[in-house]
Tab-separated table of C-alpha atoms in Angstrom:
chain	number	residue	atom	x	y	z
T	1	UNK	CA	23.798	-22.524	-50.964
T	2	UNK	CA	25.325	-25.090	-53.104
T	3	UNK	CA	24.034	-28.574	-53.825
T	4	UNK	CA	24.583	-30.622	-50.459
T	5	UNK	CA	25.713	-33.644	-51.989
T	6	UNK	CA	28.210	-31.486	-54.358
T	7	UNK	CA	29.948	-30.047	-51.344
T	8	UNK	CA	30.539	-33.661	-49.394
T	9	UNK	CA	31.591	-35.268	-53.125
T	10	UNK	CA	28.982	-38.039	-53.005
T	11	UNK	CA	25.879	-38.956	-55.584
T	12	UNK	CA	22.296	-38.765	-54.846
T	13	UNK	CA	22.030	-42.946	-54.633
T	14	UNK	CA	25.195	-42.839	-52.423
T	15	UNK	CA	24.420	-45.081	-49.085
T	16	UNK	CA	23.941	-43.069	-45.677
T	17	UNK	CA	27.401	-44.691	-44.486
T	18	UNK	CA	29.257	-43.577	-47.609
T	19	UNK	CA	27.768	-40.088	-47.094
T	20	UNK	CA	29.179	-40.178	-43.041
T	21	UNK	CA	32.365	-41.442	-44.291
T	22	UNK	CA	32.817	-38.630	-46.775
T	23	UNK	CA	31.717	-35.840	-44.299
T	24	UNK	CA	34.057	-37.327	-41.473
T	25	UNK	CA	36.577	-36.866	-43.964
T	26	UNK	CA	36.369	-33.426	-44.875
T	27	UNK	CA	35.321	-32.503	-41.372
T	28	UNK	CA	38.484	-33.589	-40.070
T	29	UNK	CA	40.354	-31.871	-43.350
T	30	UNK	CA	38.683	-28.189	-42.624
T	31	UNK	CA	38.541	-28.551	-39.050
T	32	UNK	CA	39.167	-24.490	-38.075
T	33	UNK	CA	41.316	-25.647	-35.134
T	34	UNK	CA	43.439	-27.887	-37.300
T	35	UNK	CA	43.734	-25.037	-40.045
T	36	UNK	CA	44.681	-22.062	-38.303
T	37	UNK	CA	46.436	-20.293	-41.123
T	38	UNK	CA	43.891	-20.797	-43.680
T	39	UNK	CA	40.676	-18.604	-42.702
T	40	UNK	CA	38.883	-19.819	-45.786
T	41	UNK	CA	38.578	-23.132	-43.200
T	42	UNK	CA	35.884	-22.010	-41.797
T	43	UNK	CA	33.351	-21.311	-44.255
T	44	UNK	CA	34.454	-24.581	-45.514
T	45	UNK	CA	33.494	-25.982	-42.942
T	46	UNK	CA	30.633	-24.533	-42.148
T	47	UNK	CA	29.439	-25.495	-45.948
T	48	UNK	CA	30.432	-29.195	-44.578
T	49	UNK	CA	28.137	-28.896	-41.592
T	50	UNK	CA	25.324	-27.563	-43.101
T	51	UNK	CA	25.336	-29.919	-45.912
T	52	UNK	CA	25.607	-33.110	-43.426
T	53	UNK	CA	22.868	-31.688	-41.454
T	54	UNK	CA	20.492	-32.314	-44.744
T	55	UNK	CA	22.037	-35.568	-45.997
T	56	UNK	CA	22.807	-37.132	-42.347
T	57	UNK	CA	18.949	-37.007	-41.712
T	58	UNK	CA	16.656	-39.264	-43.364
T	59	UNK	CA	13.443	-37.442	-43.318
T	60	UNK	CA	15.372	-34.317	-44.436
T	61	UNK	CA	17.225	-36.079	-47.401
T	62	UNK	CA	14.250	-37.396	-48.841
T	63	UNK	CA	11.830	-33.870	-48.848
T	64	UNK	CA	15.119	-32.488	-50.312
T	65	UNK	CA	15.119	-34.831	-52.893
T	66	UNK	CA	11.313	-34.178	-53.296
T	67	UNK	CA	12.202	-30.712	-53.707
T	68	UNK	CA	10.231	-29.899	-50.345
T	69	UNK	CA	12.913	-28.181	-48.696
T	70	UNK	CA	15.973	-26.354	-49.959
T	71	UNK	CA	20.014	-26.552	-49.193
T	72	UNK	CA	19.476	-24.322	-46.219
T	73	UNK	CA	16.476	-26.280	-45.088
T	74	UNK	CA	14.421	-23.830	-45.801
T	75	UNK	CA	10.959	-24.849	-46.853
T	76	UNK	CA	10.302	-24.238	-50.792
T	77	UNK	CA	7.285	-22.527	-51.638
T	78	UNK	CA	4.588	-24.756	-52.725
T	79	UNK	CA	3.734	-25.323	-56.666
T	80	UNK	CA	0.537	-23.507	-56.498
T	81	UNK	CA	-0.617	-20.808	-54.207
T	82	UNK	CA	-1.562	-22.358	-50.844
T	83	UNK	CA	-5.199	-19.486	-50.888
T	84	UNK	CA	-6.140	-21.950	-53.913
T	85	UNK	CA	-6.454	-24.492	-51.262
T	86	UNK	CA	-7.241	-22.658	-48.327
T	87	UNK	CA	-10.309	-20.820	-50.423
T	88	UNK	CA	-11.515	-24.346	-50.635
T	89	UNK	CA	-11.476	-25.090	-47.112
T	90	UNK	CA	-12.974	-21.368	-46.547
T	91	UNK	CA	-15.960	-21.672	-49.082
T	92	UNK	CA	-17.383	-23.925	-46.524
T	93	UNK	CA	-17.953	-21.218	-44.463
T	94	UNK	CA	-21.029	-18.545	-45.100
T	95	UNK	CA	-20.085	-14.813	-44.101
T	96	UNK	CA	-22.208	-15.142	-40.757
T	97	UNK	CA	-20.827	-18.655	-40.143
T	98	UNK	CA	-18.370	-18.834	-37.817
T	99	UNK	CA	-15.566	-21.928	-38.024
T	100	UNK	CA	-14.864	-23.966	-35.226
T	101	UNK	CA	-11.299	-24.547	-33.703
T	102	UNK	CA	-11.267	-28.051	-35.202
T	103	UNK	CA	-12.538	-26.510	-38.754
T	104	UNK	CA	-9.603	-23.380	-38.201
T	105	UNK	CA	-7.160	-26.142	-37.740
T	106	UNK	CA	-8.297	-27.896	-41.260
T	107	UNK	CA	-8.250	-24.497	-42.837
T	108	UNK	CA	-4.490	-23.567	-41.930
T	109	UNK	CA	-3.909	-27.310	-42.380
T	110	UNK	CA	-4.811	-27.072	-45.851
T	111	UNK	CA	-2.119	-23.914	-46.210
T	112	UNK	CA	0.678	-24.529	-44.401
T	113	UNK	CA	0.970	-28.396	-43.771
T	114	UNK	CA	-0.568	-31.340	-40.967
T	115	UNK	CA	1.973	-29.684	-38.815
T	116	UNK	CA	-1.147	-27.381	-37.837
T	117	UNK	CA	-3.590	-30.144	-37.387
T	118	UNK	CA	-4.922	-30.914	-34.024
T	119	UNK	CA	-5.236	-28.175	-32.282
T	120	UNK	CA	-2.053	-27.735	-31.031
T	121	UNK	CA	-0.544	-25.064	-33.815
T	122	UNK	CA	2.834	-26.379	-32.769
T	123	UNK	CA	6.047	-29.160	-34.038
T	124	UNK	CA	9.457	-29.871	-31.966
T	125	UNK	CA	12.072	-28.622	-33.763
T	126	UNK	CA	14.689	-30.856	-35.776
T	127	UNK	CA	17.716	-32.446	-35.035
T	128	UNK	CA	21.104	-30.620	-35.965
T	129	UNK	CA	23.945	-32.457	-36.713
T	130	UNK	CA	27.775	-31.173	-35.933
T	131	UNK	CA	31.279	-32.509	-36.394
T	132	UNK	CA	33.912	-31.898	-33.335
T	133	UNK	CA	37.782	-32.807	-33.196
T	134	UNK	CA	39.463	-33.423	-30.030
T	135	UNK	CA	43.058	-34.547	-28.866
T	136	UNK	CA	43.531	-37.959	-28.231
T	137	UNK	CA	44.559	-37.403	-25.106
T	138	UNK	CA	41.379	-35.414	-24.130
T	139	UNK	CA	39.490	-38.534	-25.526
T	140	UNK	CA	41.128	-40.912	-23.280
T	141	UNK	CA	41.481	-38.828	-19.882
T	142	UNK	CA	37.856	-36.317	-20.931
T	143	UNK	CA	37.631	-33.004	-21.111
T	144	UNK	CA	35.226	-30.047	-21.247
T	145	UNK	CA	35.711	-28.331	-25.245
T	146	UNK	CA	33.941	-25.541	-27.339
T	147	UNK	CA	32.188	-25.838	-30.160
T	148	UNK	CA	31.073	-22.907	-32.057
T	149	UNK	CA	28.131	-23.689	-34.352
T	150	UNK	CA	27.496	-21.864	-38.064
T	151	UNK	CA	24.944	-19.531	-36.667
T	152	UNK	CA	27.633	-17.940	-34.287
T	153	UNK	CA	26.217	-20.076	-31.234
T	154	UNK	CA	28.977	-21.567	-28.371
T	155	UNK	CA	28.221	-24.771	-26.499
T	156	UNK	CA	30.619	-26.586	-24.104
T	157	UNK	CA	30.678	-29.945	-24.622
T	158	UNK	CA	31.841	-32.862	-22.232
T	159	UNK	CA	33.922	-35.807	-23.492
T	160	UNK	CA	33.377	-38.047	-21.313
T	161	UNK	CA	36.792	-40.364	-20.757
T	162	UNK	CA	37.336	-43.042	-22.808
T	163	UNK	CA	35.217	-42.061	-26.043
T	164	UNK	CA	35.831	-43.410	-29.096
T	165	UNK	CA	36.358	-42.015	-32.995
T	166	UNK	CA	33.170	-41.292	-34.100
T	167	UNK	CA	31.068	-41.596	-31.182
T	168	UNK	CA	28.394	-39.208	-31.421
T	169	UNK	CA	26.861	-37.219	-28.629
T	170	UNK	CA	23.171	-35.730	-27.817
T	171	UNK	CA	22.920	-32.676	-26.470
T	172	UNK	CA	19.185	-32.273	-25.406
T	173	UNK	CA	17.572	-29.141	-26.552
T	174	UNK	CA	20.561	-27.365	-28.631
T	175	UNK	CA	19.054	-28.315	-31.793
T	176	UNK	CA	17.036	-25.877	-34.204
T	177	UNK	CA	14.015	-24.398	-32.527
T	178	UNK	CA	10.577	-25.926	-32.522
T	179	UNK	CA	7.659	-23.779	-34.183
T	180	UNK	CA	4.517	-22.138	-32.286
T	181	UNK	CA	5.798	-22.938	-28.877
T	182	UNK	CA	7.358	-26.574	-29.475
T	183	UNK	CA	10.808	-27.780	-28.145
T	184	UNK	CA	13.539	-27.881	-29.737
T	185	UNK	CA	15.340	-30.623	-31.201
T	186	UNK	CA	18.516	-32.445	-30.087
T	187	UNK	CA	22.335	-31.308	-31.153
T	188	UNK	CA	23.904	-34.715	-32.412
T	189	UNK	CA	27.469	-34.156	-31.899
T	190	UNK	CA	29.965	-36.527	-33.960
T	191	UNK	CA	33.338	-36.749	-32.081
T	192	UNK	CA	36.854	-37.105	-34.544
T	193	UNK	CA	39.561	-38.303	-32.137
T	194	UNK	CA	43.056	-36.138	-33.944
T	195	UNK	CA	45.942	-39.373	-34.120
T	196	UNK	CA	48.522	-38.786	-31.682
T	197	UNK	CA	52.310	-38.584	-32.366
T	198	UNK	CA	53.316	-41.037	-29.791
T	199	UNK	CA	50.249	-43.263	-28.848
T	200	UNK	CA	47.582	-45.686	-30.765
T	201	UNK	CA	44.713	-47.038	-29.325
T	202	UNK	CA	44.099	-50.801	-30.128
T	203	UNK	CA	40.577	-51.909	-27.874
T	204	UNK	CA	41.316	-50.182	-24.681
T	205	UNK	CA	44.997	-50.784	-24.742
T	206	UNK	CA	47.240	-48.092	-25.999
T	207	UNK	CA	50.573	-48.616	-27.922
T	208	UNK	CA	53.632	-46.598	-28.124
T	209	UNK	CA	57.215	-47.097	-29.801
T	210	UNK	CA	59.940	-46.205	-27.354
T	211	UNK	CA	63.487	-45.738	-29.373
T	212	UNK	CA	66.410	-47.256	-27.232
T	213	UNK	CA	70.223	-46.811	-27.528
T	214	UNK	CA	72.080	-50.117	-28.123
T	215	UNK	CA	73.662	-49.769	-24.934
T	216	UNK	CA	70.354	-49.793	-23.184
T	217	UNK	CA	68.923	-52.550	-24.936
T	218	UNK	CA	72.351	-54.898	-24.087
T	219	UNK	CA	72.786	-53.461	-20.518
T	220	UNK	CA	69.456	-52.342	-19.551
T	221	UNK	CA	67.740	-49.579	-18.353
T	222	UNK	CA	65.285	-47.197	-16.413
T	223	UNK	CA	63.559	-44.626	-18.614
T	224	UNK	CA	60.871	-41.813	-18.131
T	225	UNK	CA	58.298	-43.011	-20.149
T	226	UNK	CA	55.239	-41.342	-21.334
T	227	UNK	CA	51.757	-42.207	-20.367
T	228	UNK	CA	48.550	-41.051	-20.931
T	229	UNK	CA	48.276	-39.011	-17.430
T	230	UNK	CA	52.390	-37.908	-17.621
T	231	UNK	CA	55.733	-39.474	-17.535
T	232	UNK	CA	56.419	-42.952	-15.607
T	233	UNK	CA	59.950	-45.060	-15.460
T	234	UNK	CA	60.050	-48.168	-16.572
T	235	UNK	CA	62.869	-51.124	-16.591
T	236	UNK	CA	63.852	-51.841	-19.636
T	237	UNK	CA	65.560	-55.382	-19.071
T	238	UNK	CA	69.148	-56.226	-20.202
T	239	UNK	CA	69.338	-58.059	-23.730
T	240	UNK	CA	66.238	-55.854	-25.210
T	241	UNK	CA	65.767	-56.497	-28.569
T	242	UNK	CA	63.669	-54.230	-31.659
T	243	UNK	CA	60.475	-55.503	-30.973
T	244	UNK	CA	60.358	-56.481	-27.458
T	245	UNK	CA	56.973	-55.740	-26.028
T	246	UNK	CA	56.540	-54.441	-22.478
T	247	UNK	CA	53.421	-54.566	-20.789
T	248	UNK	CA	52.438	-51.612	-18.127
T	249	UNK	CA	48.869	-52.599	-16.636
T	250	UNK	CA	46.671	-50.001	-16.286
T	251	UNK	CA	48.218	-47.162	-18.075
T	252	UNK	CA	45.659	-47.735	-21.132
T	253	UNK	CA	42.301	-46.220	-21.659
T	254	UNK	CA	39.422	-47.647	-19.205
T	255	UNK	CA	41.421	-50.218	-17.121
T	256	UNK	CA	43.270	-51.349	-20.179
T	257	UNK	CA	47.324	-51.077	-20.316
T	258	UNK	CA	49.885	-49.381	-22.316
T	259	UNK	CA	52.085	-51.486	-24.437
T	260	UNK	CA	55.578	-50.394	-25.434
T	261	UNK	CA	57.212	-51.382	-27.869
T	262	UNK	CA	61.362	-51.152	-27.818
T	263	UNK	CA	63.219	-49.783	-31.324
T	264	UNK	CA	66.788	-50.416	-31.450
T	265	UNK	CA	68.298	-46.775	-32.621
T	266	UNK	CA	72.028	-46.452	-33.328
T	267	UNK	CA	74.384	-43.502	-33.447
T	268	UNK	CA	73.521	-40.804	-36.079
T	269	UNK	CA	77.792	-40.643	-36.145
T	270	UNK	CA	79.969	-43.441	-36.455
T	271	UNK	CA	81.261	-44.270	-33.082
T	272	UNK	CA	85.287	-45.617	-33.812
T	273	UNK	CA	85.453	-47.282	-30.444
T	274	UNK	CA	81.900	-49.242	-30.766
T	275	UNK	CA	83.199	-50.153	-34.407
T	276	UNK	CA	86.526	-51.816	-33.353
T	277	UNK	CA	84.811	-53.655	-30.368
T	278	UNK	CA	82.752	-55.528	-32.992
T	279	UNK	CA	85.401	-56.230	-34.965
T	280	UNK	CA	87.304	-57.704	-32.367
T	281	UNK	CA	83.959	-59.333	-30.573
T	282	UNK	CA	83.521	-63.077	-31.241
T	283	UNK	CA	80.184	-64.196	-29.825
T	284	UNK	CA	79.608	-67.127	-27.215
T	285	UNK	CA	76.716	-67.948	-28.519
T	286	UNK	CA	76.224	-67.340	-32.401
T	287	UNK	CA	72.782	-67.095	-34.042
T	288	UNK	CA	71.395	-65.900	-37.415
T	289	UNK	CA	68.439	-63.190	-37.090
T	290	UNK	CA	67.119	-64.289	-40.387
T	291	UNK	CA	67.013	-68.003	-40.096
T	292	UNK	CA	63.284	-67.727	-39.008
T	293	UNK	CA	62.198	-66.034	-42.887
T	294	UNK	CA	64.378	-68.235	-45.069
């Protein structure tokens, strides 16, 4: 496996925040769900997650930097054969003397590390870090989405309503397995919320732009407007221009509001009758719409 720093395009002395930002950017770009026509995206996505699994964990990152584990998180062979240390420990006992359990823990600890000491001969598994991209509406309303892990396992991830971009969900016991009967670690799933073509989140409010015709803006109208939970009817007051904002109470996220900003759109083709009317029309209350910007 390649160097995780190279995979994420970061330097060894970069901060955790820089690494996290690089990972999120790459995970969104190469997520298989967003690249259905690119089979190679899955391999790239797996490599990005594996690299992040090393660099997002301070202990793993430090051990990788010291050369104690490789890019896949596997233990590197010690610089000197373990039997030298173990032999030194074993030399304390004669051929007729049986070591105690505590001595055995010391003996195996010298060969394989402190995780074997203490008589338990077990260690908990490490946490695993993953990324899951979800639709805007799923994050707003809540959903259950399936996450396929690099090792082929599948997790059903519950997305609670109102989840924000960048939030990390902890799935208990779904991380790396423990050793010697030790409990498995947890899966930490960072949620990336995909942008929506209509809606934009600001706090718990949802903003959207609604195109209206000249007739609807001048005379007023009642129009169907999309919301997080389906279409509703919204009254457009007469004489509403571009930039007019209408608030739909409680239609946002977690009790927030939906704010609809009107955008006046002229006909795509000329309207001779309208042009003739405007040529003859003399406004009763003339005004200069550019006066405030001078």
